[in-house]
Coordinates of C-alpha atoms and ligand atoms in Angstrom, one line a residue:
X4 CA 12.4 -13.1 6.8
X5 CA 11.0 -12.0 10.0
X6 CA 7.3 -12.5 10.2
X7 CA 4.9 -11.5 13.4
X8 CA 2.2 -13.4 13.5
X9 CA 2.5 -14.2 9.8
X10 CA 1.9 -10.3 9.5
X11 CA 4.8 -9.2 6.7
X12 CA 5.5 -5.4 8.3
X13 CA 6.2 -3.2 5.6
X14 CA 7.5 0.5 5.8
X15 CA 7.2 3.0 2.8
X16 CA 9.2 5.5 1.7
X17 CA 8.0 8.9 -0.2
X18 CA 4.5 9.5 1.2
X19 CA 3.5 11.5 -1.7
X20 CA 1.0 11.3 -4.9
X21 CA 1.5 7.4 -5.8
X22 CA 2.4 5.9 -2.3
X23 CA -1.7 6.3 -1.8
X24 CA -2.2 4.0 -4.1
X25 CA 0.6 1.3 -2.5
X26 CA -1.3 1.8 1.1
X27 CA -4.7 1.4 -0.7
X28 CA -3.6 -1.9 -1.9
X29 CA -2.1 -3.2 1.5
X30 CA -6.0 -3.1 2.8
X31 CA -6.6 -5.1 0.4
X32 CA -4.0 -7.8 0.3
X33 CA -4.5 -10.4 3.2
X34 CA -1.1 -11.0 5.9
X35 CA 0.5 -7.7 4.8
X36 CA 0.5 -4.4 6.4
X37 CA 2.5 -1.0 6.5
X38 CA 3.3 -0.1 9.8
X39 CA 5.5 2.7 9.1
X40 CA 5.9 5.3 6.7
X41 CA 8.6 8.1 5.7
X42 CA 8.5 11.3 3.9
X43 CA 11.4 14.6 4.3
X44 CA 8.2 16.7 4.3
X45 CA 7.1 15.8 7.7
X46 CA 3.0 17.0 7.2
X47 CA 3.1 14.0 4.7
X48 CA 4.5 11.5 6.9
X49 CA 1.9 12.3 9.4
X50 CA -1.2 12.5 7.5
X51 CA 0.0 9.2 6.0
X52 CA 0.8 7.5 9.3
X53 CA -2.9 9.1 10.4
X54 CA -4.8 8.3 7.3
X55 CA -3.4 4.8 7.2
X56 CA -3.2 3.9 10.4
X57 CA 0.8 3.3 10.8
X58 CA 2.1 2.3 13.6
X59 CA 5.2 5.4 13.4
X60 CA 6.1 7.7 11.0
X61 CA 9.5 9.6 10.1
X62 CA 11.4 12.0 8.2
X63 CA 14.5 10.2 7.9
X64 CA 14.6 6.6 6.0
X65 CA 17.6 5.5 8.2
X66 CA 15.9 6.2 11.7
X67 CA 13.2 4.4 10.4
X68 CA 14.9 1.4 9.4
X69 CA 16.6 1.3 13.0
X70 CA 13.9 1.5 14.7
X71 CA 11.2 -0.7 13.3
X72 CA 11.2 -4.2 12.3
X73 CA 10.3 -4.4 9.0
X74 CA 10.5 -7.4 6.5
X75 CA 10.2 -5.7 4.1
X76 CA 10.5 -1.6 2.2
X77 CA 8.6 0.2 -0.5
X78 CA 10.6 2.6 -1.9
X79 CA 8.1 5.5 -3.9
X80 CA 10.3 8.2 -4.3
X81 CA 12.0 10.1 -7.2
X82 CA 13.8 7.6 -10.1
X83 CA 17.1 9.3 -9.2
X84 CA 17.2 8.2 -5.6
X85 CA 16.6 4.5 -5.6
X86 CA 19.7 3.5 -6.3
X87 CA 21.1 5.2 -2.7
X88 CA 18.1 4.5 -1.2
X89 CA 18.4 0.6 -2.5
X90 CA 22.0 1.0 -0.9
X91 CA 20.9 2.1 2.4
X92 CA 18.2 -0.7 2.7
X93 CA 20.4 -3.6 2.1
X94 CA 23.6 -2.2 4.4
X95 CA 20.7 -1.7 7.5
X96 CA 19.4 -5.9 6.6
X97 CA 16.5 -5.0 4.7
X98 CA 16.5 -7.8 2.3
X99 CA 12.7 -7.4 0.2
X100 CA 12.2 -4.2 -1.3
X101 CA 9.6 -3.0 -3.8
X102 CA 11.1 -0.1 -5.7
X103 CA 8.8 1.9 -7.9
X104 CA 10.0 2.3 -11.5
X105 CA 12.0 3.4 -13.0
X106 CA 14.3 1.6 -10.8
X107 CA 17.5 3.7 -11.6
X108 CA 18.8 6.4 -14.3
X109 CA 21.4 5.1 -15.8
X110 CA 23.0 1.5 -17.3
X111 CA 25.9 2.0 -14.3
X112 CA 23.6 2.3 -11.6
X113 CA 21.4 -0.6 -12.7
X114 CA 24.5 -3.1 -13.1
X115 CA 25.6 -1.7 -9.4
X116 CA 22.1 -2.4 -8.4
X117 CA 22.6 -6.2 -9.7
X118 CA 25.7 -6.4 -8.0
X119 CA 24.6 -5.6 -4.2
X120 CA 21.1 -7.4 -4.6
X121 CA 23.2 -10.8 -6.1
X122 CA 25.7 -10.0 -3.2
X123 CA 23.0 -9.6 -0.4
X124 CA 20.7 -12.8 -1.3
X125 CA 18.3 -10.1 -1.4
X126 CA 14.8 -9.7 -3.1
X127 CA 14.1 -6.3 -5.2
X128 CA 11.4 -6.2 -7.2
X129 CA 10.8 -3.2 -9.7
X130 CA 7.1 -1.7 -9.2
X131 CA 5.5 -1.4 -13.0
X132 CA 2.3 -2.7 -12.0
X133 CA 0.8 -3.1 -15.8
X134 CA 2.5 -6.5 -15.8
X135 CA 0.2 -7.8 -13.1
X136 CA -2.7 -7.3 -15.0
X137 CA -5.0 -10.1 -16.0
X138 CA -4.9 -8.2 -19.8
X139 CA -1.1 -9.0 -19.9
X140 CA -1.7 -12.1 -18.4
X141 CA -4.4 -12.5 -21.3
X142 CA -1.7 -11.7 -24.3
X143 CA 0.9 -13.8 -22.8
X144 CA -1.7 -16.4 -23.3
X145 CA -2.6 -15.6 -26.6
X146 CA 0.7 -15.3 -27.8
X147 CA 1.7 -18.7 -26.3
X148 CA -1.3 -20.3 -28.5
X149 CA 0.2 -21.4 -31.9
X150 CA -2.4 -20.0 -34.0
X151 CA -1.6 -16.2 -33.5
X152 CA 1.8 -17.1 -35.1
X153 CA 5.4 -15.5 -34.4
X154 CA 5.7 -12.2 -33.2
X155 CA 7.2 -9.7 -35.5
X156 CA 7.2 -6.3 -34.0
X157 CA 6.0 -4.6 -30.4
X158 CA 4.3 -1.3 -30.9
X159 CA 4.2 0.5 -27.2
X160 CA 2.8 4.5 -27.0
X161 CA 2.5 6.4 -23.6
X162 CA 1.9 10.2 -24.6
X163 CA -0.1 13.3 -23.4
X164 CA -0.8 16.8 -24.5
X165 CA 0.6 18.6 -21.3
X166 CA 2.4 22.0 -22.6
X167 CA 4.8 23.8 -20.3
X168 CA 3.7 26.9 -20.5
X169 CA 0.3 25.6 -18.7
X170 CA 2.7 25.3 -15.5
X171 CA 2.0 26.9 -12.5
X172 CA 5.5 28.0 -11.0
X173 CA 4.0 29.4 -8.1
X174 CA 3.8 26.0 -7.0
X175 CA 6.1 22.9 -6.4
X176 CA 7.2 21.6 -9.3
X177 CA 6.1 18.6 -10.0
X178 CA 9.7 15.7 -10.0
X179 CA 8.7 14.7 -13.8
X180 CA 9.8 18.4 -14.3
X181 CA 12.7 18.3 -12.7
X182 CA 15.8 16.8 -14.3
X183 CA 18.0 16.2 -11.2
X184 CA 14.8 13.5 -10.0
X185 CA 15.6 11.5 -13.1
X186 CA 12.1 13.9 -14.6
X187 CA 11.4 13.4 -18.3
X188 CA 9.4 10.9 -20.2
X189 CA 12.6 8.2 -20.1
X190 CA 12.3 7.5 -16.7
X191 CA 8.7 7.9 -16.2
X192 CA 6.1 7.0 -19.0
X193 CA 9.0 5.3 -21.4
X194 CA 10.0 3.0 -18.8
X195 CA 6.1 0.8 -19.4
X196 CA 7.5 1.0 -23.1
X197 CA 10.6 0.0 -22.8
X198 CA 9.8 -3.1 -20.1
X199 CA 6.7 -3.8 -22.9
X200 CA 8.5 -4.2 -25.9
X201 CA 11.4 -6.2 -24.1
X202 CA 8.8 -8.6 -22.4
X203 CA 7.0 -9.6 -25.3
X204 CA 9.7 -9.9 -27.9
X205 CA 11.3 -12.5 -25.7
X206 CA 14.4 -11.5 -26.9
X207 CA 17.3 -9.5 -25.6
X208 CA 18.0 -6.0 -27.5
X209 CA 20.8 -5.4 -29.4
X210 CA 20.7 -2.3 -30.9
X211 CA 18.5 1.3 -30.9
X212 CA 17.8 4.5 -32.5
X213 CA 15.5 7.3 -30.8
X214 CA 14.9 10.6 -31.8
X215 CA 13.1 13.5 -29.9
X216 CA 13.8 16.5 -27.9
X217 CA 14.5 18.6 -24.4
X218 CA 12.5 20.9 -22.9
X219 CA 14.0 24.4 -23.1
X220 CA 12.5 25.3 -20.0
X221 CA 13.6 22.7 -17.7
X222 CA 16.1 20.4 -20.0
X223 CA 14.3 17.0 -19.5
X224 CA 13.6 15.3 -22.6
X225 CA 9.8 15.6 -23.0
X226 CA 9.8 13.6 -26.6
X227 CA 11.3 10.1 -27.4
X228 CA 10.1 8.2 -30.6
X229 CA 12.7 4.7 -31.2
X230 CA 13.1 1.6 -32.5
X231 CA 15.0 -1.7 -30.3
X232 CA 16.0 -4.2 -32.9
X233 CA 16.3 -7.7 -30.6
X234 CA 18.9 -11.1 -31.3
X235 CA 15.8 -12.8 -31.8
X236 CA 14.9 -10.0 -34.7
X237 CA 11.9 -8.8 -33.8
X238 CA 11.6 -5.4 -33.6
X239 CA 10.2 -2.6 -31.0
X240 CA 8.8 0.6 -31.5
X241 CA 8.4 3.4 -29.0
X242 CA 6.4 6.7 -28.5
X243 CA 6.4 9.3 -25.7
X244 CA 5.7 12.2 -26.3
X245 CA 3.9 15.0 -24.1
X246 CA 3.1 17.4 -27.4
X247 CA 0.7 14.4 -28.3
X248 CA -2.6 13.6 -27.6
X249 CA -3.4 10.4 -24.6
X250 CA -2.7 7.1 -26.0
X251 CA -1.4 4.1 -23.6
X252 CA -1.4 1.6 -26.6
X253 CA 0.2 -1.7 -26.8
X254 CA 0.0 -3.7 -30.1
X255 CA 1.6 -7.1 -31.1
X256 CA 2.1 -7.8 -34.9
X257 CA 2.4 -11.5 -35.2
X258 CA 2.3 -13.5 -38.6
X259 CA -1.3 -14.5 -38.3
X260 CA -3.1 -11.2 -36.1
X261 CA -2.4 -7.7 -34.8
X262 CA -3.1 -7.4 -30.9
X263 CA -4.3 -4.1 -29.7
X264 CA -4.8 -3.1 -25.8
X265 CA -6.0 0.4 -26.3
X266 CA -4.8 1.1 -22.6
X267 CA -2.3 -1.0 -21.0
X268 CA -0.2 0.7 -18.9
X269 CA -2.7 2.2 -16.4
X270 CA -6.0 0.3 -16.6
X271 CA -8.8 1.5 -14.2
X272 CA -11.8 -0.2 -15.4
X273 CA -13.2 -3.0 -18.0
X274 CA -11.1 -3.8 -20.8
X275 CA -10.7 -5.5 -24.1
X276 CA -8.3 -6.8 -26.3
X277 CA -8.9 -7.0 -29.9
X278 CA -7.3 -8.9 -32.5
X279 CA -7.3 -8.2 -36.0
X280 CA -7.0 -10.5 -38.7
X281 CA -7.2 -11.1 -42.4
X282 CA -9.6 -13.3 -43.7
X283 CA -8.6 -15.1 -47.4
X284 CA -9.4 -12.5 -49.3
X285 CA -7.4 -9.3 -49.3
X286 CA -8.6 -6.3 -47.4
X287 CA -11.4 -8.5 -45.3
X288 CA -10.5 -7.7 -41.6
X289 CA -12.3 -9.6 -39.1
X290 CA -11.7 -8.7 -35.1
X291 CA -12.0 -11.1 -32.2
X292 CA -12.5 -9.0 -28.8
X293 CA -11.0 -10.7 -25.5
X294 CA -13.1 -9.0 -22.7
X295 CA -10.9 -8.6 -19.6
X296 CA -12.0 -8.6 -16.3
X297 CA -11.9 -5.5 -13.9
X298 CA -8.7 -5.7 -11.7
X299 CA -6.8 -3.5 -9.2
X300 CA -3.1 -4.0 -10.5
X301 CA -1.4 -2.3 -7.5
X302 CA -2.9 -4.8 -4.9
X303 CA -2.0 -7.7 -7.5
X304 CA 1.5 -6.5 -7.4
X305 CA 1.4 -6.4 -3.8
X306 CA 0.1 -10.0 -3.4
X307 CA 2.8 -10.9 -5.8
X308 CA 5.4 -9.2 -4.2
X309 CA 4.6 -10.4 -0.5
X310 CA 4.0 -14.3 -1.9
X311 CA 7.4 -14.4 -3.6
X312 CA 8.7 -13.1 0.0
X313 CA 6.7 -16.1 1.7
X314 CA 8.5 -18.0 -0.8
X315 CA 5.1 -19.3 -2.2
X316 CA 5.7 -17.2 -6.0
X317 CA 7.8 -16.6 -8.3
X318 CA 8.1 -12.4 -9.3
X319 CA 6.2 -11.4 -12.1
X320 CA 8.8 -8.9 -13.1
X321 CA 12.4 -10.5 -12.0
X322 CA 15.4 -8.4 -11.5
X323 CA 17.2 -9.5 -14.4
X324 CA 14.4 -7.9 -16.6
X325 CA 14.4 -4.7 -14.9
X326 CA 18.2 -4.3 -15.6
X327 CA 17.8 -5.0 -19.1
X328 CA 15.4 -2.1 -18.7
X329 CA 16.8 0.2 -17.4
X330 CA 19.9 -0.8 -20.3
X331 CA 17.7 -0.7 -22.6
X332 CA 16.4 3.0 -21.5
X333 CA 20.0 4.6 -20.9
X334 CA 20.5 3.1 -24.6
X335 CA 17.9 5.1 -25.9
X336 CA 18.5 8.2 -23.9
X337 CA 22.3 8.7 -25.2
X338 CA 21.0 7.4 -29.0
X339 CA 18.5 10.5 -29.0
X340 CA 21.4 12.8 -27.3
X341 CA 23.8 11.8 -29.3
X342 CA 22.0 11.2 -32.5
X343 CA 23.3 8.0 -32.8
X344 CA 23.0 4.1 -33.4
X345 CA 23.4 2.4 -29.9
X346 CA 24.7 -1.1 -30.2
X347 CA 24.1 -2.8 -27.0
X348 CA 26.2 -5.8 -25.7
X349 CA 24.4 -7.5 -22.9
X350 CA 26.3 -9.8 -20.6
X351 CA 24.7 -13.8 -20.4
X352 CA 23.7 -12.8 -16.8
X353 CA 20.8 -11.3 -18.6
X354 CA 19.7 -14.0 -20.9
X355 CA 16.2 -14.7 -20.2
Ligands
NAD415 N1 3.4 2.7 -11.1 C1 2.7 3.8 -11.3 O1 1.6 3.7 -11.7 C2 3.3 5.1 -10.8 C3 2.5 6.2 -10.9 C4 3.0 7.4 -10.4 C5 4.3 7.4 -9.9 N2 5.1 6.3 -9.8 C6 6.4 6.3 -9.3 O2 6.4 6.6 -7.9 C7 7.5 7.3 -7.5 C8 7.1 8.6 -6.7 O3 6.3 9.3 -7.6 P1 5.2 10.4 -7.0 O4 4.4 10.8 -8.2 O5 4.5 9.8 -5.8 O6 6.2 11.6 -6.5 P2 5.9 12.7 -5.4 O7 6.8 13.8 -5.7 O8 4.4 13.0 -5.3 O9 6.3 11.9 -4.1 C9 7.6 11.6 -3.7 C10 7.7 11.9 -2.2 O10 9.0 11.5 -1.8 C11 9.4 12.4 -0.8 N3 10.9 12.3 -0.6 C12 11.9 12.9 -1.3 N4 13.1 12.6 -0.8 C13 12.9 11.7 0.2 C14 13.7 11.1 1.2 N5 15.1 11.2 1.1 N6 13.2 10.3 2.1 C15 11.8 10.2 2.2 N7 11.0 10.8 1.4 C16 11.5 11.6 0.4 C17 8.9 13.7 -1.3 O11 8.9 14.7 -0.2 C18 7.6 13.3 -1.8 O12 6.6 13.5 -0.9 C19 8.3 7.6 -8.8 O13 9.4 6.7 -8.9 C20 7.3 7.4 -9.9 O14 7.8 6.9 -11.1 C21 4.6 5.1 -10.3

C-alpha cells in the first residue's frame, strides 16, 4: 500500500447519482480522501472534482490511473462494466478496490473476477452497504444468542410501484432501464436479496426456482419472485418486483421467533427490529422491539473498507461471499428464463 502521510488517496470512477453518496462519506471517515475522480461525461467529472474538492479529474479511467497515485479505486459505475473495469485496475497495480454491487452479471464473470483478484494478492470488496449497518450487526447478534433457536427460512423483499409508461424518453434513460448496463431488478435491488438470504442462512445454496417477467419495452426483467434451498436446508425466499408497492423487508423465521426489519436495505433514519413470538398458549403473540441506533452505512463501509486496507479489519462482506452472489443471482436469472430448477454446484473455494 502506498500511503502519504497516512492519507489513503482514493480515485472514483462514475461520478453520477450514487458516487455522491461515496464522496459524502469520505468527509466523514478520518485518513481517507478522494483526490481524483472520473466520469465519460466530462461536466460530471468537473462538478465532482469542484464540489468535492479533488485534486484532478478525468474522462478516461486509464489516464487517471497513470497519472495519480492512488491506493486505492471506487468503482460506481454500471453492473455490466466492473468486471473490465476490475481488469484494468489490477493490470495498471491498483490492488484495493471498492466495487459497487452488483459486482458482475454473470456466474463466468464472477469466477474470472476470483481468479485475477486470488492471482493479484489484491483486495476487492463488493459495495452493498446494508451489511454495515448496526441493524445487521444487531440480528447477527440475535441469531448467535441460543434462545432465538435455528434458523429455518430467510424472507428478503426489495419492490416498488414504478410503471414504464411513467418514463420520460425525452430524457436519458436511466442504466436500471437499460439491459446492456446489467439494468433490471437482478442486478440491482435483487442483489440485497440475494447477499441477505445467503448471509444469514450460513449455508451454501444448492438449488433455485424463480419466476417473473421482462419488460416488453426495454427487455430487462422488472419481476423476480424465488426460492434458494441451501446444504444446510434452510430455505430463502425472494421478491422484486417493480409492479408492487415499497417494501425493503427482511424477516428471519427461526424455531423459537420471527425477526422482522421493516427496512433493511437502505436505512436513513431510526430503526427497529421486532421479534415475534408465541407465548404457551396458541395464538398469544408477544413482540420484543430492538431499537437501533441512527447510522450512516456508506461512511461505515468506507471505514471498513480503508481499515481492512491498513490491515487493521477484516471485510465485512469478503470476496468469496460476493461470488456466491453473484452465482447465486445468475442461478436465478436463467431458472426464471428458462423456467427451470437450477441445481447449483459450488466449488469448496466457496465454503464459508
Ligand atoms: N449501494 C447503493 O445503495 C447503491 C445505490 C445506487 C446505485 N448503486 C450502484 O452504483 C453504481 C452506479 O449507479 P448510479 O445510479 O450512480 O448510475 P449513474 O448512471 O447515475 O452513474 C454512472 C456514471 O458512470 C459514468 N460512466 C459510464 N461509463 C464510464 C466509464 N467507462 N468511465 C467513467 N465513467 C463512466 C456515467 O457517465 C455515469 O455518470 C451501480 O453499480 C449501482 O448498482 C448502489
Amino acid at each position: 500500500m502506498r500511503e502519504n502521510n497516512n492519507i489513503l488517496k482514493i480515485g472514483i470512477v462514475g461520478c453520477g447519482d450514487h458516487s455522491r453518496e461515496h464522496m459524502n462519506a469520505a468527509k466523514a471517515v478520518p485518513g481517507v480522501r478522494i483526490t481524483a475522480c472520473c466520469d465519460i461525461i466530462e461536466d460530471r467529472a468537473r462538478n465532482c472534482a469542484e464540489k468535492y474538492n479533488c485534486v484532478a479529474y478525468y474522462t478516461d479511467m486509464e489516464v487517471m490511473l497513470k497519472n495519480e497515485k492512488l491506493d486505492a479505486v471506487i468503482l460506481c459505475t454500471w453492473p455490466m462494466q466492473h468486471l473490465e473495469q476490475i481488469k484494468k485496475c489490477l493490470s495498471m497495480g491498483i490492488k484495493n478496490i471498492l466495487c459497487e454491487k452488483s459486482l458482475t452479471l454473470s456466474a463466468e464473470e464472477a469466477l474470472s473476477i476470483w481468479e485475477m483478484v486470488e492471482r493479484n494478492g489484491a483486495f476487492l470488496m463488493e459495495g452493498c452497504k446494508y451489511r454495515h449497518h448496526p441493524a445487521i450487526h444487531k440480528l447477527e447478534s440475535i441469531l448467535s444468542y441460543k434462545d432465538i433457536g435455528k434458523v429455518d427460512s430467510i424472507r428478503a423483499t426489495f419492490s416498488n410501484y414504478e410503471p414504464e409508461e411513467n418514463l420520460d424518453e425525452g430524457i436519458e434513460l436511466d442504466w436500471r432501464f437499460r439491459k446492456e448496463c446489467g439494468g433490471g431488478v437482478p442486478y440491482d435491488w435483487m442483489s440485497y436479496l440475494v447477499n441477505a438470504c445467503n448471509h444469514f442462512s450460513g449455508g451454501l445454496p444448492t438449488r433455485v426456482f424463480a419466476s417473473g417477467n421482462e419488460s416488453e419495452r426495454y427487455g430487462v426483467i422488472n419481476r423476480i419472485y424465488g426460492m434458494i434451498e441451501y446444504d444446510n436446508g434452510i430455505v430463502g425466499i425472494i421478491e422484486s418486483s417493480k409492479d408492487a408497492n415499497f417494501s425493503q423487508e427482511l424477516q428471519i423465521t427461526c424455531a423459537n421467533g420471527i425477526l422482522r426489519l421493516p427496512v433493511a436495505w437502505g436505512i436513513y433514519g431510526e430503526v427497529k427490529i421486532t421479534q415475534t413470538h408465541r407465548k404457551q398458549d396458541w395464538g398469544y403473540i408477544l413482540t420484543d422491539t430492538y431499537e437501533i441506533e441512527e447510522a450512516n452505512a456508506f461512511i461505515l463501509q468506507l471505514r471498513n473498507f480503508a481499515e481492512v486496507i491498513k490491515g487493521r479489519e477484516q471485510p465485512v462482506i469478503p470476496l468469496k461471499q460476493s461470488i456466491t452472489n453473484a452465482l447465486t443471482i445468475d442461478a436465478l436469472v436463467t431458472s426464471m428464463l428458462e423456467k427451470r430448477i437450477v441445481t447449483m454446484e459450488l466449488s469448496k473455494d466457496f465454503n464459508k
